[in-house]
């Protein structure tokens, strides 16, 4: 399994575990999809659901250190602090990164009816509370292909999930 696929599968598994716990349903990773579809399909109480996975890191060094991530792959990785100065507050970086990611993903189209977007945080600098605060300032584009948008605030979904949209 390629690194990109490994990240997508582990993100899908983390999301499914937290979703199962939150809604008391069976949710499990099913399979990796072809490029024209969202990244993975999971089954929620026996119903297939296509999910696009995106990863969010504070900066490139953090991404490489945490996941040995190939940053040139089209895996939906967004770095918050690519060109920011160190005096920019972390929360401002988070809001900017979320807005950039949502704008980028809103322009894509998929061979899937009503896919979901799952954004997994890979940065130890942010936690669930940071995302809850940041969500007050993000701008979900008016037109996007997603039925639901979720944030997994830590790599393993230990902190649960945050629903972004609707």
PDB file of C-alpha atoms in Angstrom:
ATOM      1  CA  UNK A   1       0.000   0.000   0.000  1.00  0.00           C
ATOM      2  CA  UNK A   2       1.361   3.428  -0.938  1.00  0.00           C
ATOM      3  CA  UNK A   3       1.821   6.056   1.750  1.00  0.00           C
ATOM      4  CA  UNK A   4      -1.046   8.169   0.403  1.00  0.00           C
ATOM      5  CA  UNK A   5      -3.379   5.172   0.531  1.00  0.00           C
ATOM      6  CA  UNK A   6      -2.158   4.267   4.012  1.00  0.00           C
ATOM      7  CA  UNK A   7      -2.973   7.787   5.239  1.00  0.00           C
ATOM      8  CA  UNK A   8      -6.421   7.655   3.631  1.00  0.00           C
ATOM      9  CA  UNK A   9      -7.224   4.247   5.120  1.00  0.00           C
ATOM     10  CA  UNK A  10      -6.045   5.203   8.609  1.00  0.00           C
ATOM     11  CA  UNK A  11      -8.025   8.459   8.403  1.00  0.00           C
ATOM     12  CA  UNK A  12     -11.132   6.554   7.261  1.00  0.00           C
ATOM     13  CA  UNK A  13     -10.716   4.030  10.086  1.00  0.00           C
ATOM     14  CA  UNK A  14     -10.320   6.794  12.686  1.00  0.00           C
ATOM     15  CA  UNK A  15     -13.371   8.596  11.313  1.00  0.00           C
ATOM     16  CA  UNK A  16     -15.458   5.398  11.283  1.00  0.00           C
ATOM     17  CA  UNK A  17     -14.568   4.540  14.881  1.00  0.00           C
ATOM     18  CA  UNK A  18     -15.506   8.008  16.112  1.00  0.00           C
ATOM     19  CA  UNK A  19     -18.653   8.138  13.950  1.00  0.00           C
ATOM     20  CA  UNK A  20     -19.742   4.727  15.253  1.00  0.00           C
ATOM     21  CA  UNK A  21     -19.288   5.876  18.816  1.00  0.00           C
ATOM     22  CA  UNK A  22     -21.046   9.208  18.236  1.00  0.00           C
ATOM     23  CA  UNK A  23     -24.116   7.816  16.462  1.00  0.00           C
ATOM     24  CA  UNK A  24     -24.104   4.223  17.814  1.00  0.00           C
ATOM     25  CA  UNK A  25     -24.050   2.722  14.323  1.00  0.00           C
ATOM     26  CA  UNK A  26     -21.741   0.338  12.522  1.00  0.00           C
ATOM     27  CA  UNK A  27     -19.268   2.243  10.368  1.00  0.00           C
ATOM     28  CA  UNK A  28     -16.224   0.640   8.762  1.00  0.00           C
ATOM     29  CA  UNK A  29     -13.727   1.224   5.977  1.00  0.00           C
ATOM     30  CA  UNK A  30     -14.694  -0.681   2.826  1.00  0.00           C
ATOM     31  CA  UNK A  31     -12.246   0.130   0.008  1.00  0.00           C
ATOM     32  CA  UNK A  32      -9.971   2.637  -1.711  1.00  0.00           C
ATOM     33  CA  UNK A  33     -11.496   4.227  -4.806  1.00  0.00           C
ATOM     34  CA  UNK A  34     -10.268   5.047  -8.290  1.00  0.00           C
ATOM     35  CA  UNK A  35      -9.074   8.640  -8.877  1.00  0.00           C
ATOM     36  CA  UNK A  36     -12.361  10.026 -10.281  1.00  0.00           C
ATOM     37  CA  UNK A  37     -14.200   9.086  -7.113  1.00  0.00           C
ATOM     38  CA  UNK A  38     -13.582  10.340  -3.566  1.00  0.00           C
ATOM     39  CA  UNK A  39     -10.602   8.668  -1.890  1.00  0.00           C
ATOM     40  CA  UNK A  40     -12.395   5.888   0.016  1.00  0.00           C
ATOM     41  CA  UNK A  41     -15.730   4.232   0.546  1.00  0.00           C
ATOM     42  CA  UNK A  42     -16.920   3.330   4.014  1.00  0.00           C
ATOM     43  CA  UNK A  43     -20.074   1.477   5.009  1.00  0.00           C
ATOM     44  CA  UNK A  44     -22.364   3.078   7.558  1.00  0.00           C
ATOM     45  CA  UNK A  45     -24.944   0.575   8.766  1.00  0.00           C
ATOM     46  CA  UNK A  46     -24.494  -1.301   5.496  1.00  0.00           C
ATOM     47  CA  UNK A  47     -24.869   1.753   3.254  1.00  0.00           C
ATOM     48  CA  UNK A  48     -21.812   2.723   1.170  1.00  0.00           C
ATOM     49  CA  UNK A  49     -20.629   6.308   1.607  1.00  0.00           C
ATOM     50  CA  UNK A  50     -17.861   7.864  -0.498  1.00  0.00           C
ATOM     51  CA  UNK A  51     -15.476  10.067   1.449  1.00  0.00           C
ATOM     52  CA  UNK A  52     -12.808  12.493   0.284  1.00  0.00           C
ATOM     53  CA  UNK A  53      -9.952  12.621   2.803  1.00  0.00           C
ATOM     54  CA  UNK A  54      -7.826  15.714   3.436  1.00  0.00           C
ATOM     55  CA  UNK A  55      -4.968  16.112   5.898  1.00  0.00           C
ATOM     56  CA  UNK A  56      -4.062  19.329   7.659  1.00  0.00           C
ATOM     57  CA  UNK A  57      -0.621  20.064   9.118  1.00  0.00           C
ATOM     58  CA  UNK A  58       0.798  23.244  10.590  1.00  0.00           C
ATOM     59  CA  UNK A  59       3.886  23.249   8.386  1.00  0.00           C
ATOM     60  CA  UNK A  60       5.897  21.127   5.998  1.00  0.00           C
ATOM     61  CA  UNK A  61       8.498  20.074   8.566  1.00  0.00           C
ATOM     62  CA  UNK A  62       5.757  18.858  10.879  1.00  0.00           C
ATOM     63  CA  UNK A  63       4.099  16.875   8.096  1.00  0.00           C
ATOM     64  CA  UNK A  64       7.357  15.233   7.111  1.00  0.00           C
ATOM     65  CA  UNK A  65       8.286  14.504  10.716  1.00  0.00           C
ATOM     66  CA  UNK A  66       4.877  13.103  11.672  1.00  0.00           C
ATOM     67  CA  UNK A  67       4.106  11.043   8.616  1.00  0.00           C
ATOM     68  CA  UNK A  68       7.102  11.013   6.257  1.00  0.00           C
ATOM     69  CA  UNK A  69       4.573  12.443   3.856  1.00  0.00           C
ATOM     70  CA  UNK A  70       5.261  12.928   0.182  1.00  0.00           C
ATOM     71  CA  UNK A  71       4.111  16.540  -0.079  1.00  0.00           C
ATOM     72  CA  UNK A  72       3.941  16.556  -3.865  1.00  0.00           C
ATOM     73  CA  UNK A  73       1.145  13.973  -4.009  1.00  0.00           C
ATOM     74  CA  UNK A  74      -2.436  15.120  -4.673  1.00  0.00           C
ATOM     75  CA  UNK A  75      -3.599  13.838  -1.299  1.00  0.00           C
ATOM     76  CA  UNK A  76      -5.344  16.956  -0.068  1.00  0.00           C
ATOM     77  CA  UNK A  77      -2.590  17.999   2.316  1.00  0.00           C
ATOM     78  CA  UNK A  78      -2.683  21.646   3.352  1.00  0.00           C
ATOM     79  CA  UNK A  79       0.035  23.382   5.317  1.00  0.00           C
ATOM     80  CA  UNK A  80      -1.025  26.337   7.431  1.00  0.00           C
ATOM     81  CA  UNK A  81       2.304  28.049   7.846  1.00  0.00           C
ATOM     82  CA  UNK A  82       4.001  27.733   4.475  1.00  0.00           C
ATOM     83  CA  UNK A  83       4.878  31.408   4.289  1.00  0.00           C
ATOM     84  CA  UNK A  84       3.727  32.806   7.601  1.00  0.00           C
ATOM     85  CA  UNK A  85       5.989  34.437  10.136  1.00  0.00           C
ATOM     86  CA  UNK A  86       6.381  32.831  13.533  1.00  0.00           C
ATOM     87  CA  UNK A  87       4.474  35.668  15.219  1.00  0.00           C
ATOM     88  CA  UNK A  88       1.208  34.779  13.453  1.00  0.00           C
ATOM     89  CA  UNK A  89      -1.094  33.151  16.020  1.00  0.00           C
ATOM     90  CA  UNK A  90      -1.685  29.435  15.579  1.00  0.00           C
ATOM     91  CA  UNK A  91      -5.455  29.962  15.494  1.00  0.00           C
ATOM     92  CA  UNK A  92      -5.112  32.432  12.618  1.00  0.00           C
ATOM     93  CA  UNK A  93      -3.024  29.834  10.765  1.00  0.00           C
ATOM     94  CA  UNK A  94      -5.700  27.237  11.395  1.00  0.00           C
ATOM     95  CA  UNK A  95      -8.536  29.423  10.085  1.00  0.00           C
ATOM     96  CA  UNK A  96      -6.534  30.330   6.984  1.00  0.00           C
ATOM     97  CA  UNK A  97      -5.632  26.696   6.319  1.00  0.00           C
ATOM     98  CA  UNK A  98      -9.220  25.494   6.758  1.00  0.00           C
ATOM     99  CA  UNK A  99     -10.530  28.213   4.439  1.00  0.00           C
ATOM    100  CA  UNK A 100      -7.892  27.341   1.831  1.00  0.00           C
ATOM    101  CA  UNK A 101      -8.673  23.644   2.052  1.00  0.00           C
ATOM    102  CA  UNK A 102     -12.444  24.186   1.800  1.00  0.00           C
ATOM    103  CA  UNK A 103     -12.020  26.510  -1.176  1.00  0.00           C
ATOM    104  CA  UNK A 104      -9.742  24.024  -2.949  1.00  0.00           C
ATOM    105  CA  UNK A 105     -12.027  21.057  -2.321  1.00  0.00           C
ATOM    106  CA  UNK A 106     -15.184  22.981  -3.284  1.00  0.00           C
ATOM    107  CA  UNK A 107     -14.006  23.273  -6.885  1.00  0.00           C
ATOM    108  CA  UNK A 108     -13.602  19.535  -7.409  1.00  0.00           C
ATOM    109  CA  UNK A 109     -16.178  17.210  -8.855  1.00  0.00           C
ATOM    110  CA  UNK A 110     -16.460  13.500  -8.189  1.00  0.00           C
ATOM    111  CA  UNK A 111     -18.156  10.532  -9.779  1.00  0.00           C
ATOM    112  CA  UNK A 112     -20.207  10.053  -6.649  1.00  0.00           C
ATOM    113  CA  UNK A 113     -23.562  11.174  -5.379  1.00  0.00           C
ATOM    114  CA  UNK A 114     -23.244  13.349  -2.286  1.00  0.00           C
ATOM    115  CA  UNK A 115     -19.706  12.540  -1.105  1.00  0.00           C
ATOM    116  CA  UNK A 116     -18.519  13.585   2.327  1.00  0.00           C
ATOM    117  CA  UNK A 117     -15.300  15.455   3.141  1.00  0.00           C
ATOM    118  CA  UNK A 118     -13.262  14.377   6.165  1.00  0.00           C
ATOM    119  CA  UNK A 119     -10.401  16.628   7.254  1.00  0.00           C
ATOM    120  CA  UNK A 120      -7.945  14.931   9.592  1.00  0.00           C
ATOM    121  CA  UNK A 121      -5.672  17.115  11.681  1.00  0.00           C
ATOM    122  CA  UNK A 122      -2.087  15.898  11.786  1.00  0.00           C
ATOM    123  CA  UNK A 123      -0.728  18.708  13.927  1.00  0.00           C
ATOM    124  CA  UNK A 124      -0.144  18.340  17.668  1.00  0.00           C
ATOM    125  CA  UNK A 125      -0.279  22.159  17.836  1.00  0.00           C
ATOM    126  CA  UNK A 126      -4.068  22.125  17.429  1.00  0.00           C
ATOM    127  CA  UNK A 127      -6.744  20.195  19.293  1.00  0.00           C
ATOM    128  CA  UNK A 128     -10.514  19.899  19.271  1.00  0.00           C
ATOM    129  CA  UNK A 129     -11.018  23.177  21.128  1.00  0.00           C
ATOM    130  CA  UNK A 130      -8.909  25.060  18.550  1.00  0.00           C
ATOM    131  CA  UNK A 131     -11.044  23.656  15.742  1.00  0.00           C
ATOM    132  CA  UNK A 132     -14.266  24.527  17.546  1.00  0.00           C
ATOM    133  CA  UNK A 133     -13.072  28.124  17.890  1.00  0.00           C
ATOM    134  CA  UNK A 134     -11.771  28.267  14.311  1.00  0.00           C
ATOM    135  CA  UNK A 135     -15.086  27.041  12.899  1.00  0.00           C
ATOM    136  CA  UNK A 136     -16.688  30.332  13.932  1.00  0.00           C
ATOM    137  CA  UNK A 137     -14.422  32.116  11.442  1.00  0.00           C
ATOM    138  CA  UNK A 138     -14.264  29.752   8.498  1.00  0.00           C
ATOM    139  CA  UNK A 139     -16.195  30.268   5.294  1.00  0.00           C
ATOM    140  CA  UNK A 140     -17.687  27.118   3.812  1.00  0.00           C
ATOM    141  CA  UNK A 141     -18.086  27.939   0.106  1.00  0.00           C
ATOM    142  CA  UNK A 142     -21.685  28.293  -0.987  1.00  0.00           C
ATOM    143  CA  UNK A 143     -21.245  25.749  -3.769  1.00  0.00           C
ATOM    144  CA  UNK A 144     -19.409  22.524  -3.025  1.00  0.00           C
ATOM    145  CA  UNK A 145     -20.047  18.849  -3.787  1.00  0.00           C
ATOM    146  CA  UNK A 146     -20.236  17.590  -0.182  1.00  0.00           C
ATOM    147  CA  UNK A 147     -23.294  16.401   1.694  1.00  0.00           C
ATOM    148  CA  UNK A 148     -21.366  16.535   4.961  1.00  0.00           C
ATOM    149  CA  UNK A 149     -18.014  17.948   6.074  1.00  0.00           C
ATOM    150  CA  UNK A 150     -16.272  16.654   9.206  1.00  0.00           C
ATOM    151  CA  UNK A 151     -13.044  17.342  11.102  1.00  0.00           C
ATOM    152  CA  UNK A 152     -11.123  14.644  12.918  1.00  0.00           C
ATOM    153  CA  UNK A 153      -9.239  16.885  15.383  1.00  0.00           C
ATOM    154  CA  UNK A 154      -6.411  14.398  16.064  1.00  0.00           C
ATOM    155  CA  UNK A 155      -4.816  11.529  14.152  1.00  0.00           C
ATOM    156  CA  UNK A 156      -6.692   8.759  15.958  1.00  0.00           C
ATOM    157  CA  UNK A 157     -10.029  10.563  16.578  1.00  0.00           C
ATOM    158  CA  UNK A 158      -9.474  10.183  20.315  1.00  0.00           C
ATOM    159  CA  UNK A 159     -11.062  13.639  20.690  1.00  0.00           C
ATOM    160  CA  UNK A 160     -14.113  12.626  18.652  1.00  0.00           C
ATOM    161  CA  UNK A 161     -15.426  14.470  15.598  1.00  0.00           C
ATOM    162  CA  UNK A 162     -16.539  17.961  14.724  1.00  0.00           C
ATOM    163  CA  UNK A 163     -19.283  18.460  12.174  1.00  0.00           C
ATOM    164  CA  UNK A 164     -18.532  21.429   9.928  1.00  0.00           C
ATOM    165  CA  UNK A 165     -21.392  21.171   7.439  1.00  0.00           C
ATOM    166  CA  UNK A 166     -24.349  21.161   7.422  1.00  0.00           C
TER     167      UNK A 166
END
